[in-house]
CSV table of C-alpha atoms and ligand atoms in Angstrom, one decimal:
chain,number,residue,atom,x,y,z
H,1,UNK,CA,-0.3,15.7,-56.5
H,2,UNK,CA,-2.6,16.9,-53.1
H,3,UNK,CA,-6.0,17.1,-54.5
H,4,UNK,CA,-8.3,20.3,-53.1
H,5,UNK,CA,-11.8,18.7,-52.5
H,6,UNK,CA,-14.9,21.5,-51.9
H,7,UNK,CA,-17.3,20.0,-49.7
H,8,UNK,CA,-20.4,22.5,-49.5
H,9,UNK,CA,-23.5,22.1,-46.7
H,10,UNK,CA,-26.8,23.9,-47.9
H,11,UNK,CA,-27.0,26.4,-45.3
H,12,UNK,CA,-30.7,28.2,-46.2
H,13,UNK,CA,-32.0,26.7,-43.0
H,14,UNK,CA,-31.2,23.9,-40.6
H,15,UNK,CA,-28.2,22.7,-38.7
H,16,UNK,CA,-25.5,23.6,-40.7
H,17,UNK,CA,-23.1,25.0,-38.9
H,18,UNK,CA,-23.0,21.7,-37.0
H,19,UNK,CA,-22.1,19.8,-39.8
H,20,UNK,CA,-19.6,22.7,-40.9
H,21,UNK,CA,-18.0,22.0,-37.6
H,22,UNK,CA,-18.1,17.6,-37.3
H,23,UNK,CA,-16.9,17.7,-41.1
H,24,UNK,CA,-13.8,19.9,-39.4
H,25,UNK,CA,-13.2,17.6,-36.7
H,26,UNK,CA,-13.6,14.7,-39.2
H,27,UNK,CA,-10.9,16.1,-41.7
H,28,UNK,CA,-8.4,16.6,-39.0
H,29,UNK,CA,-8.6,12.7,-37.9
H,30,UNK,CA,-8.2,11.9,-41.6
H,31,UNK,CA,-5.2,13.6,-41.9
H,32,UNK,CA,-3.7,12.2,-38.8
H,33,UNK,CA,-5.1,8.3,-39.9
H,34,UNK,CA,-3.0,8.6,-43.0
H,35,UNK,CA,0.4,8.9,-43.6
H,36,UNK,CA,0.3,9.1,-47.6
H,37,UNK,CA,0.0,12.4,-48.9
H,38,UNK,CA,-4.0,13.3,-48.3
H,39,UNK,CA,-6.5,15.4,-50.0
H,40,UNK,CA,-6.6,19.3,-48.8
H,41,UNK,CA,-10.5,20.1,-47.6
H,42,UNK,CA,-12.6,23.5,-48.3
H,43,UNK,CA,-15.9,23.3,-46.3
H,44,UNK,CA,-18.0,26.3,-47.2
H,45,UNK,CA,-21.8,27.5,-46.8
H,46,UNK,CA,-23.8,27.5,-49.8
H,47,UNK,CA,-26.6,30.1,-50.6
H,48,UNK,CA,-25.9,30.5,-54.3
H,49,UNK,CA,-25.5,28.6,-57.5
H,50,UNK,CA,-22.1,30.2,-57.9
H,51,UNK,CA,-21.3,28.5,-54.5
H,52,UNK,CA,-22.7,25.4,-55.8
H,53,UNK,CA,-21.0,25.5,-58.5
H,54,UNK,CA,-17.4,25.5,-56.4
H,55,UNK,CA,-18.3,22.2,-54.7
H,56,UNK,CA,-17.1,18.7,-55.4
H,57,UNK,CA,-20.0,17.2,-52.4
H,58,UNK,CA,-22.7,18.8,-50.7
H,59,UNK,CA,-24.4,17.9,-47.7
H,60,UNK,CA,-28.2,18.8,-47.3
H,61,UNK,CA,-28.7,19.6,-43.1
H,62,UNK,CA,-31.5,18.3,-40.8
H,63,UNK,CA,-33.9,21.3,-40.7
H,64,UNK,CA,-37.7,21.9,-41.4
H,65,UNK,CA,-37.5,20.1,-45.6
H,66,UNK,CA,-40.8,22.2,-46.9
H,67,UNK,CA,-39.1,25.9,-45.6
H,68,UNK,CA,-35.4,24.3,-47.5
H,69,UNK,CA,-37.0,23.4,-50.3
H,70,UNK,CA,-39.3,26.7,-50.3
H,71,UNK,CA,-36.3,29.1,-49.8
H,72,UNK,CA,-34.2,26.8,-52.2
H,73,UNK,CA,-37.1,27.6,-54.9
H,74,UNK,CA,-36.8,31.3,-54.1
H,75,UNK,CA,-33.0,31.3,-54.2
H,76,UNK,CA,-33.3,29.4,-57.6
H,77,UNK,CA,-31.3,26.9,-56.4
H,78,UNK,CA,-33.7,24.0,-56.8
H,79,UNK,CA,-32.9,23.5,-60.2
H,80,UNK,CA,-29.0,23.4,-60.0
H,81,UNK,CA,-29.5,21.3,-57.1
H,82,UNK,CA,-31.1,18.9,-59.0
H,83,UNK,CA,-28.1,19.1,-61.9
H,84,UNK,CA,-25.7,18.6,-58.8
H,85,UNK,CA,-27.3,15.2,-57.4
H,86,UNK,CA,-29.4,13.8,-60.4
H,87,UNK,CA,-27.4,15.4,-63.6
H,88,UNK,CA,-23.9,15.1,-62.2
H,89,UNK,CA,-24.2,12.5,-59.7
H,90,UNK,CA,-21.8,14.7,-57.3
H,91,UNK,CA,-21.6,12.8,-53.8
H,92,UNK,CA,-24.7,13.9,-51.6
H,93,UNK,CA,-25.8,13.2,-48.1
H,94,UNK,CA,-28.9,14.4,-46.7
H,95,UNK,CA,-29.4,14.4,-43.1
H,96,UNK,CA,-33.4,14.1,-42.0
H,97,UNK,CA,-35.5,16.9,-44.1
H,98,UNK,CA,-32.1,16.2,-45.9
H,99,UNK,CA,-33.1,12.4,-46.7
H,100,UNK,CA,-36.4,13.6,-47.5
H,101,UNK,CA,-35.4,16.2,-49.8
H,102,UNK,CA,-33.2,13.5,-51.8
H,103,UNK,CA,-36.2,10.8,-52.2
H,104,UNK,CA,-37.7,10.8,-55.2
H,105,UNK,CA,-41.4,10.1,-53.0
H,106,UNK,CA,-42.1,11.8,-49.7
H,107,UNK,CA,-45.5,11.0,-48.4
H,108,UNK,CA,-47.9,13.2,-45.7
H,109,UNK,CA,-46.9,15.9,-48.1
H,110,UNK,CA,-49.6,18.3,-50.0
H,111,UNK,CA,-49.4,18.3,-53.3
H,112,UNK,CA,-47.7,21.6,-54.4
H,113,UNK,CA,-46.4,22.3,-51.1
H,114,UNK,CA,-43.2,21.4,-50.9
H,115,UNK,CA,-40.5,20.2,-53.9
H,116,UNK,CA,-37.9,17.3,-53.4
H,117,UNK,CA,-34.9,17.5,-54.8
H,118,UNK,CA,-34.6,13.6,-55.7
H,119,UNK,CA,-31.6,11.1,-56.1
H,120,UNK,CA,-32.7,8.2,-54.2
H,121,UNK,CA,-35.0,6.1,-55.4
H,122,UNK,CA,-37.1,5.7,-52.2
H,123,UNK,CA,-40.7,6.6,-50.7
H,124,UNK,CA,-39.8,8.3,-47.3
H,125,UNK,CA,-42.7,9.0,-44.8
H,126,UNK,CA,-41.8,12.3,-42.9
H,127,UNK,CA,-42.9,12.0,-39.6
H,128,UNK,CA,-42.8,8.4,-38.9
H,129,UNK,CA,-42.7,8.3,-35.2
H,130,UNK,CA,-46.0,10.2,-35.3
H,131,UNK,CA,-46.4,12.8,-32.0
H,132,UNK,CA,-46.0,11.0,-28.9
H,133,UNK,CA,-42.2,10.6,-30.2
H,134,UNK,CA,-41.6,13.1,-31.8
H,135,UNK,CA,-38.1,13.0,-30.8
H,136,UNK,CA,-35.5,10.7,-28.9
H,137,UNK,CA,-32.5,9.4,-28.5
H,138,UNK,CA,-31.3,5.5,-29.6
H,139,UNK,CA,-28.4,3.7,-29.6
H,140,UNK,CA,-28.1,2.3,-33.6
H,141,UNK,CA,-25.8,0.2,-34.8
H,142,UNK,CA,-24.1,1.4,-38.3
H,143,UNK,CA,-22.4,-1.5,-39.4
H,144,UNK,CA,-21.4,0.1,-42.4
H,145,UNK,CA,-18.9,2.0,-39.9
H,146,UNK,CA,-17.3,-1.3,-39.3
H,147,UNK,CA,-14.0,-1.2,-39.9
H,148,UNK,CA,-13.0,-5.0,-38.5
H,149,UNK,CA,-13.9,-4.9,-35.5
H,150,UNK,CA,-17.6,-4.5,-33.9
H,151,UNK,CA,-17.7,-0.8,-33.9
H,152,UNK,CA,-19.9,0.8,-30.4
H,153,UNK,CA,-23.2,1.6,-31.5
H,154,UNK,CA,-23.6,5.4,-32.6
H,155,UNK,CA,-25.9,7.8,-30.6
H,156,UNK,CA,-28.8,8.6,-33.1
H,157,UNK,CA,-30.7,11.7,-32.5
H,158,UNK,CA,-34.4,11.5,-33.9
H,159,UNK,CA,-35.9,14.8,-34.3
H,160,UNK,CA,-39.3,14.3,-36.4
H,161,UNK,CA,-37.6,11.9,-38.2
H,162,UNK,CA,-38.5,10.3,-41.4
H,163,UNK,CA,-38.2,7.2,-42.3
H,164,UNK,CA,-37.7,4.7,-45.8
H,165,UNK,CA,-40.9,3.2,-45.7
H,166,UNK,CA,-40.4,2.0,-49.6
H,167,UNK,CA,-37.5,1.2,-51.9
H,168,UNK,CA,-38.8,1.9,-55.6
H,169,UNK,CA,-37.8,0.3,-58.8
H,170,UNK,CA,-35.5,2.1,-60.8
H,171,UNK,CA,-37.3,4.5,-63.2
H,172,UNK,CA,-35.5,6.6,-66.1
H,173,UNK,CA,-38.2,9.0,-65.8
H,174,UNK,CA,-40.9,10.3,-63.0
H,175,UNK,CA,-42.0,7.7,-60.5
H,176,UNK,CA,-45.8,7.6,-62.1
H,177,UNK,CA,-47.4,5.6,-59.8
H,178,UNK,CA,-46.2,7.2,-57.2
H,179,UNK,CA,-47.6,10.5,-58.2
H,180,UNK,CA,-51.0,8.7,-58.1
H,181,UNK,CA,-51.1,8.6,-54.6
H,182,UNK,CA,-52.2,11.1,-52.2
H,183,UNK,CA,-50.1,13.1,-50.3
H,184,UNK,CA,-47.5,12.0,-51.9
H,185,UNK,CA,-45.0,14.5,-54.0
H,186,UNK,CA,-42.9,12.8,-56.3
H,187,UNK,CA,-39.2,14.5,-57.5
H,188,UNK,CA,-39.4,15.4,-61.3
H,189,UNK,CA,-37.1,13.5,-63.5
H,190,UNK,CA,-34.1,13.9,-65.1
H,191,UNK,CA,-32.5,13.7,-68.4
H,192,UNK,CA,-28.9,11.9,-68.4
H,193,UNK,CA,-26.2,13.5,-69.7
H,194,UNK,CA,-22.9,12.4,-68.8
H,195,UNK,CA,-21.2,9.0,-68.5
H,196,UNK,CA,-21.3,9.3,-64.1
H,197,UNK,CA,-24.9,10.1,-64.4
H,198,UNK,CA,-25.3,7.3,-67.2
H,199,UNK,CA,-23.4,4.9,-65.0
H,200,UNK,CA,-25.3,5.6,-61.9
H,201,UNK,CA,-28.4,4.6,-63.2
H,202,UNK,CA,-27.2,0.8,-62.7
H,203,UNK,CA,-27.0,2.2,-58.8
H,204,UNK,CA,-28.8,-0.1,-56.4
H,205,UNK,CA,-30.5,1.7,-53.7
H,206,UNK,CA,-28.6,0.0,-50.6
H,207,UNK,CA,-30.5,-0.3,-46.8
H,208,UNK,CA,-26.8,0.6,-44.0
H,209,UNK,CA,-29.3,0.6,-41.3
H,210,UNK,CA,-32.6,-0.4,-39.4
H,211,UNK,CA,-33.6,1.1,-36.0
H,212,UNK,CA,-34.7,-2.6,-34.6
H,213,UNK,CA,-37.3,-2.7,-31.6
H,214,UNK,CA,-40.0,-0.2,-32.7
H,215,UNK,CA,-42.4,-3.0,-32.8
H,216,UNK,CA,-40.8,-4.3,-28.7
H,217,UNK,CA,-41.4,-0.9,-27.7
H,218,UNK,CA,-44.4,0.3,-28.5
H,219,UNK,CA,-45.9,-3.2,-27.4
H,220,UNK,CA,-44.3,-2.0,-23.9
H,221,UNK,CA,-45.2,1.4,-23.8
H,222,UNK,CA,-49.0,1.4,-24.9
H,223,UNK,CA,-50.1,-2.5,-25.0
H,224,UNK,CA,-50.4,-1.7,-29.0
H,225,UNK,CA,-51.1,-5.3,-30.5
H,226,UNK,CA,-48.7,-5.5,-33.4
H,227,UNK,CA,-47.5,-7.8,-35.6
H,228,UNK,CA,-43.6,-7.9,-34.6
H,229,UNK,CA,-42.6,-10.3,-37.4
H,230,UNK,CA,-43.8,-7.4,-39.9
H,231,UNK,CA,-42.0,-4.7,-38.1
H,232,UNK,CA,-38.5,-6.0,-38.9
H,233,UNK,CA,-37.2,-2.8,-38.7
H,234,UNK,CA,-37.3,0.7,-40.1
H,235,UNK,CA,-35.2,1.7,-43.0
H,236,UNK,CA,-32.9,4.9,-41.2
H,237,UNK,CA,-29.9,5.1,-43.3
H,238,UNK,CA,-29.8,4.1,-47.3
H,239,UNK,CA,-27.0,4.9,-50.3
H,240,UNK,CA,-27.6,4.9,-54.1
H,241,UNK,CA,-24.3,5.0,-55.8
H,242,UNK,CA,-23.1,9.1,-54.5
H,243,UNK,CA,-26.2,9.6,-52.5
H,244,UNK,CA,-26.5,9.1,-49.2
H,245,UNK,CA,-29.1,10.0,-46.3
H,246,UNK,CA,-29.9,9.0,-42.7
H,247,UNK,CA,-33.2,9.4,-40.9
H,248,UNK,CA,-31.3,11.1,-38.0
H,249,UNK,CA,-28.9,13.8,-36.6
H,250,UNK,CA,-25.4,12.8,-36.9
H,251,UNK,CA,-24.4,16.6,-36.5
H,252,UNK,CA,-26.6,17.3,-33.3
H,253,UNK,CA,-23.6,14.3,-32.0
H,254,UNK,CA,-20.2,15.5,-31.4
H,255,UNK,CA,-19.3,12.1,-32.7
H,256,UNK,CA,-17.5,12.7,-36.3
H,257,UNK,CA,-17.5,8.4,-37.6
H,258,UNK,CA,-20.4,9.0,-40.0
H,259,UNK,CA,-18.5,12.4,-41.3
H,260,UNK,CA,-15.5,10.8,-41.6
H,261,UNK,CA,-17.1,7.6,-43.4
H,262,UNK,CA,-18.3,9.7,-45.7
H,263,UNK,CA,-15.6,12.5,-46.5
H,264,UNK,CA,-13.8,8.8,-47.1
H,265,UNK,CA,-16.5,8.2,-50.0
H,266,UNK,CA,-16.1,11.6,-51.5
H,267,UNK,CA,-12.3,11.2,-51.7
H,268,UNK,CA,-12.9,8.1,-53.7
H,269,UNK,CA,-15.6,9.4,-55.9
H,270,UNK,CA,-13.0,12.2,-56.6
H,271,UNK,CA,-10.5,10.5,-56.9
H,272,UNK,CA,-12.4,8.1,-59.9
H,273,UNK,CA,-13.9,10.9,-61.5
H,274,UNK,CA,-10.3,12.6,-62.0
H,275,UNK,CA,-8.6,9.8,-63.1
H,276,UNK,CA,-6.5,9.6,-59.8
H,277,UNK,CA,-5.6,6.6,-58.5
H,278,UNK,CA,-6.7,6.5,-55.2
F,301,LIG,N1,-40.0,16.5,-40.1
F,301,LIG,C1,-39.1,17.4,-40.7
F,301,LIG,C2,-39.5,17.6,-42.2
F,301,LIG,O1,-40.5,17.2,-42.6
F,301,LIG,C3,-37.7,16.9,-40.7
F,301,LIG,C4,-37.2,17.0,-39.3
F,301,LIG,C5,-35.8,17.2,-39.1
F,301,LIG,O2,-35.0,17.5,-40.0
F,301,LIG,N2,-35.4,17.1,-37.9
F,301,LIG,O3,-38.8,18.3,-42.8
Protein backbone atom coordinates (compact mmCIF):
# COMPACT_ATOMS: atom_id res chain seq x y z
CA UNK A 1 0.00 0.00 0.00
CA UNK A 2 1.74 3.66 -1.08
CA UNK A 3 1.50 5.60 2.08
CA UNK A 4 0.49 9.67 1.58
CA UNK A 5 2.91 11.42 4.10
CA UNK A 6 1.84 15.41 4.95
CA UNK A 7 4.87 17.21 5.55
CA UNK A 8 3.86 20.94 6.69
CA UNK A 9 6.54 24.09 7.05
CA UNK A 10 5.23 26.87 9.49
CA UNK A 11 5.00 29.60 7.13
CA UNK A 12 3.89 32.85 9.65
CA UNK A 13 7.35 34.22 8.87
CA UNK A 14 10.74 33.13 7.69
CA UNK A 15 12.10 31.21 4.86
CA UNK A 16 9.57 28.90 4.04
CA UNK A 17 9.13 28.81 0.80
CA UNK A 18 12.74 27.66 0.52
CA UNK A 19 12.23 24.79 2.41
CA UNK A 20 8.81 24.16 0.43
CA UNK A 21 11.01 24.05 -2.56
CA UNK A 22 14.51 21.75 -1.22
CA UNK A 23 11.81 19.37 0.48
CA UNK A 24 10.56 19.20 -3.54
CA UNK A 25 13.74 18.69 -4.92
CA UNK A 26 14.51 16.14 -2.05
CA UNK A 27 11.29 13.98 -2.67
CA UNK A 28 12.02 13.74 -6.31
CA UNK A 29 15.65 12.14 -5.64
CA UNK A 30 13.92 9.80 -3.17
CA UNK A 31 11.77 8.55 -5.58
CA UNK A 32 14.35 8.02 -8.22
CA UNK A 33 16.91 6.33 -5.24
CA UNK A 34 14.28 3.65 -4.70
CA UNK A 35 12.95 1.20 -6.65
CA UNK A 36 10.35 -0.35 -4.11
CA UNK A 37 7.19 1.18 -4.12
CA UNK A 38 7.73 4.69 -2.07
CA UNK A 39 5.64 6.99 0.02
CA UNK A 40 3.50 9.72 -2.01
CA UNK A 41 4.54 13.47 -0.43
CA UNK A 42 2.03 16.62 0.31
CA UNK A 43 4.20 19.61 1.26
CA UNK A 44 1.84 22.35 2.36
CA UNK A 45 2.04 25.89 4.23
CA UNK A 46 0.63 26.01 7.53
CA UNK A 47 -1.18 29.11 9.14
CA UNK A 48 -3.89 27.27 10.95
CA UNK A 49 -4.48 24.50 13.43
CA UNK A 50 -6.79 22.84 10.77
CA UNK A 51 -3.57 22.78 8.59
CA UNK A 52 -1.72 21.48 11.45
CA UNK A 53 -3.85 19.09 12.07
CA UNK A 54 -3.38 17.51 8.27
CA UNK A 55 0.36 17.06 8.82
CA UNK A 56 2.26 13.91 9.58
CA UNK A 57 5.89 16.35 10.14
CA UNK A 58 6.42 19.90 10.29
CA UNK A 59 9.32 21.90 9.77
CA UNK A 60 9.74 25.22 11.73
CA UNK A 61 11.85 27.83 9.11
CA UNK A 62 14.86 30.10 9.96
CA UNK A 63 13.28 33.49 10.54
CA UNK A 64 13.23 36.18 13.34
CA UNK A 65 11.91 33.22 16.55
CA UNK A 66 10.31 36.15 18.92
CA UNK A 67 7.99 37.63 15.70
CA UNK A 68 7.15 33.33 14.90
CA UNK A 69 6.46 32.71 18.23
CA UNK A 70 4.49 36.13 18.64
CA UNK A 71 2.28 35.66 15.51
CA UNK A 72 2.10 31.88 16.43
CA UNK A 73 0.44 33.16 19.85
CA UNK A 74 -1.88 35.38 17.89
CA UNK A 75 -2.80 32.68 15.38
CA UNK A 76 -3.41 30.38 18.52
CA UNK A 77 -1.21 28.03 17.14
CA UNK A 78 1.23 27.90 20.02
CA UNK A 79 -0.65 25.60 21.87
CA UNK A 80 -1.38 22.88 19.15
CA UNK A 81 2.08 23.30 18.28
CA UNK A 82 3.09 22.24 21.40
CA UNK A 83 0.53 18.99 21.21
CA UNK A 84 2.20 18.42 17.69
CA UNK A 85 6.04 18.19 19.01
CA UNK A 86 5.69 17.59 22.90
CA UNK A 87 2.05 15.65 23.07
CA UNK A 88 2.33 13.61 19.90
CA UNK A 89 5.94 13.51 19.31
CA UNK A 90 5.25 14.10 15.37
CA UNK A 91 8.74 14.40 13.58
CA UNK A 92 9.95 18.17 13.89
CA UNK A 93 12.95 19.97 12.54
CA UNK A 94 13.57 23.49 13.28
CA UNK A 95 15.96 25.44 11.30
CA UNK A 96 17.73 28.51 13.37
CA UNK A 97 14.79 30.66 15.26
CA UNK A 98 13.48 27.03 14.39
CA UNK A 99 16.05 25.29 16.76
CA UNK A 100 15.44 27.93 19.14
CA UNK A 101 11.85 27.72 19.20
CA UNK A 102 12.13 23.74 19.89
CA UNK A 103 14.62 24.14 23.02
CA UNK A 104 13.08 23.89 26.08
CA UNK A 105 15.79 27.08 27.32
CA UNK A 106 16.75 29.94 25.16
CA UNK A 107 18.90 32.42 26.85
CA UNK A 108 19.45 36.57 25.93
CA UNK A 109 15.73 36.30 25.91
CA UNK A 110 13.36 38.78 28.20
CA UNK A 111 11.32 37.17 30.19
CA UNK A 112 7.71 37.36 28.69
CA UNK A 113 9.00 38.29 25.40
CA UNK A 114 9.06 35.62 23.39
CA UNK A 115 7.42 31.77 24.01
CA UNK A 116 9.34 28.59 22.86
CA UNK A 117 7.67 25.91 21.69
CA UNK A 118 9.96 23.12 23.31
CA UNK A 119 10.91 19.45 22.40
CA UNK A 120 14.46 19.41 22.92
CA UNK A 121 15.86 19.26 25.91
CA UNK A 122 18.67 21.86 25.37
CA UNK A 123 19.69 25.57 26.60
CA UNK A 124 20.34 27.33 23.11
CA UNK A 125 22.05 30.89 23.22
CA UNK A 126 20.50 32.98 20.28
CA UNK A 127 22.99 34.99 18.97
CA UNK A 128 26.07 33.18 19.62
CA UNK A 129 28.42 34.68 17.15
CA UNK A 130 27.69 38.00 18.85
CA UNK A 131 27.92 41.14 16.02
CA UNK A 132 31.13 41.24 14.35
CA UNK A 133 29.70 37.83 12.74
CA UNK A 134 26.70 38.06 12.53
CA UNK A 135 26.60 36.01 9.56
CA UNK A 136 28.90 33.69 7.37
CA UNK A 137 29.45 31.08 5.49
CA UNK A 138 31.38 27.51 6.75
CA UNK A 139 32.07 24.46 5.33
CA UNK A 140 30.59 21.70 8.22
CA UNK A 141 30.91 18.33 8.14
CA UNK A 142 27.44 16.39 8.87
CA UNK A 143 28.62 13.05 9.44
CA UNK A 144 25.30 11.91 10.20
CA UNK A 145 24.85 12.43 6.23
CA UNK A 146 27.31 9.68 5.87
CA UNK A 147 26.16 7.10 3.94
CA UNK A 148 29.58 4.89 3.63
CA UNK A 149 31.57 6.82 2.24
CA UNK A 150 33.12 10.41 3.59
CA UNK A 151 30.44 12.55 2.40
CA UNK A 152 31.84 16.55 1.04
CA UNK A 153 31.36 18.77 3.74
CA UNK A 154 27.83 20.79 3.52
CA UNK A 155 27.83 24.55 2.95
CA UNK A 156 26.36 26.03 6.23
CA UNK A 157 24.79 29.39 6.14
CA UNK A 158 24.98 31.19 9.61
CA UNK A 159 22.56 33.97 9.82
CA UNK A 160 22.42 35.19 13.60
CA UNK A 161 22.73 31.89 14.47
CA UNK A 162 22.13 30.13 17.69
CA UNK A 163 23.91 27.78 19.14
CA UNK A 164 23.48 24.46 21.93
CA UNK A 165 25.39 25.93 24.56
CA UNK A 166 23.84 23.26 27.15
CA UNK A 167 22.24 19.77 27.00
CA UNK A 168 19.80 19.44 30.04
CA UNK A 169 18.81 16.43 31.97
CA UNK A 170 15.65 14.99 31.19
CA UNK A 171 12.79 16.65 33.14
CA UNK A 172 9.01 15.26 33.09
CA UNK A 173 8.01 18.71 33.93
CA UNK A 174 9.41 22.49 33.48
CA UNK A 175 13.10 22.84 33.51
CA UNK A 176 13.12 24.82 37.15
CA UNK A 177 16.38 25.81 37.39
CA UNK A 178 16.55 26.94 34.33
CA UNK A 179 13.70 29.36 34.88
CA UNK A 180 15.95 30.79 37.66
CA UNK A 181 18.14 32.33 35.46
CA UNK A 182 18.02 35.47 33.84
CA UNK A 183 17.17 36.05 30.49
CA UNK A 184 16.38 32.87 30.12
CA UNK A 185 12.73 31.62 28.94
CA UNK A 186 12.07 28.23 29.58
CA UNK A 187 9.18 26.03 27.36
CA UNK A 188 6.24 25.07 29.70
CA UNK A 189 5.80 21.49 30.22
CA UNK A 190 3.78 18.88 29.06
CA UNK A 191 1.61 16.22 30.25
CA UNK A 192 2.11 12.68 28.38
CA UNK A 193 -0.48 11.13 26.90
CA UNK A 194 0.12 8.54 24.41
CA UNK A 195 2.44 5.60 24.27
CA UNK A 196 4.95 7.77 21.35
CA UNK A 197 5.00 10.60 23.68
CA UNK A 198 5.46 8.04 26.67
CA UNK A 199 8.22 6.31 24.81
CA UNK A 200 9.99 9.39 23.81
CA UNK A 201 10.65 10.39 27.11
CA UNK A 202 13.53 7.66 27.23
CA UNK A 203 14.92 9.96 24.03
CA UNK A 204 18.45 10.99 24.45
CA UNK A 205 19.18 14.31 23.24
CA UNK A 206 21.94 13.43 20.48
CA UNK A 207 24.96 16.16 19.35
CA UNK A 208 25.14 15.34 14.75
CA UNK A 209 27.43 18.24 14.65
CA UNK A 210 30.10 20.81 15.96
CA UNK A 211 31.26 23.87 13.95
CA UNK A 212 35.19 23.05 14.98
CA UNK A 213 37.67 26.22 14.82
CA UNK A 214 35.77 29.04 16.51
CA UNK A 215 38.43 29.07 19.14
CA UNK A 216 41.49 29.02 15.79
CA UNK A 217 39.69 31.73 14.37
CA UNK A 218 38.99 34.19 16.51
CA UNK A 219 42.70 33.69 17.97
CA UNK A 220 43.51 34.81 14.23
CA UNK A 221 41.22 37.43 13.67
CA UNK A 222 41.43 39.56 16.95
CA UNK A 223 44.58 38.06 19.04
CA UNK A 224 41.61 37.00 21.59
CA UNK A 225 43.48 34.80 24.26
CA UNK A 226 41.30 31.73 24.61
CA UNK A 227 41.41 28.65 25.99
CA UNK A 228 41.27 26.35 22.74
CA UNK A 229 41.06 23.05 24.67
CA UNK A 230 37.62 24.40 26.20
CA UNK A 231 36.30 25.51 22.88
CA UNK A 232 35.97 22.00 21.52
CA UNK A 233 33.36 22.99 19.36
CA UNK A 234 29.90 24.40 19.25
CA UNK A 235 26.86 22.23 19.39
CA UNK A 236 25.02 23.25 15.62
CA UNK A 237 22.92 20.39 14.91
CA UNK A 238 21.17 17.96 17.80
CA UNK A 239 18.12 15.19 17.62
CA UNK A 240 15.90 13.95 20.53
CA UNK A 241 13.97 11.01 19.30
CA UNK A 242 11.47 13.05 16.33
CA UNK A 243 13.02 16.30 16.90
CA UNK A 244 15.51 17.70 15.09
CA UNK A 245 17.20 21.24 14.65
CA UNK A 246 20.38 22.87 13.19
CA UNK A 247 21.93 26.16 14.10
CA UNK A 248 21.99 27.08 10.35
CA UNK A 249 20.24 27.54 6.93
CA UNK A 250 20.03 24.40 5.06
CA UNK A 251 17.21 25.92 2.86
CA UNK A 252 19.20 29.31 1.99
CA UNK A 253 21.50 26.09 0.08
CA UNK A 254 20.23 24.66 -2.97
CA UNK A 255 21.76 21.54 -1.65
CA UNK A 256 18.69 19.04 -0.65
CA UNK A 257 21.14 16.07 1.60
CA UNK A 258 19.87 17.36 5.03
CA UNK A 259 16.06 17.37 3.42
CA UNK A 260 16.42 14.26 2.07
CA UNK A 261 18.02 12.79 5.45
CA UNK A 262 15.33 13.81 7.08
CA UNK A 263 12.11 13.19 4.80
CA UNK A 264 14.07 9.55 5.23
CA UNK A 265 13.36 9.87 9.12
CA UNK A 266 9.85 10.82 8.75
CA UNK A 267 9.10 7.85 6.43
CA UNK A 268 10.37 5.65 9.16
CA UNK A 269 8.62 7.39 12.03
CA UNK A 270 5.53 6.85 9.78
CA UNK A 271 6.03 3.90 8.88
CA UNK A 272 6.40 2.62 12.99
CA UNK A 273 3.62 4.60 14.03
CA UNK A 274 1.27 2.84 11.42
CA UNK A 275 2.29 -0.47 11.86
CA UNK A 276 4.03 -0.57 8.40
CA UNK A 277 6.86 -2.32 7.92
CA UNK A 278 9.17 -0.22 6.50
N1 LIG B 1 18.69 35.31 15.84
C1 LIG B 1 17.41 34.92 15.34
C2 LIG B 1 16.40 34.71 16.47
O1 LIG B 1 16.67 34.91 17.58
C3 LIG B 1 17.47 33.67 14.50
C4 LIG B 1 18.10 34.01 13.20
C5 LIG B 1 17.73 33.16 12.06
O2 LIG B 1 16.80 32.35 12.04
N2 LIG B 1 18.47 33.38 11.00
O3 LIG B 1 15.31 34.32 16.18
Amino acid sequence: MMSKITVGVLALQGAFYEHLQLLRKAADLLASASSQEVSQWDFIEVRTKAQLDACDALILPGGESTTISLVAARSNLLEPLRDFVKLHRKPTWGTCAGLILLAESANRTKKGGQELIGGIDVRVNRNHFGRQTESFQAPIDLPFLQDGAKSLPFNGVFIRAPVVEKILPHQKGIQTEEDQRAETVVAPSREVVDAAAQKALEDEVEVLAKLPGRAARLVANSGVNIDAEKEAGDIIAVKQGNVFGTSFHPELTDDPRIHLWWLRQVQDAFSKRNGIAA
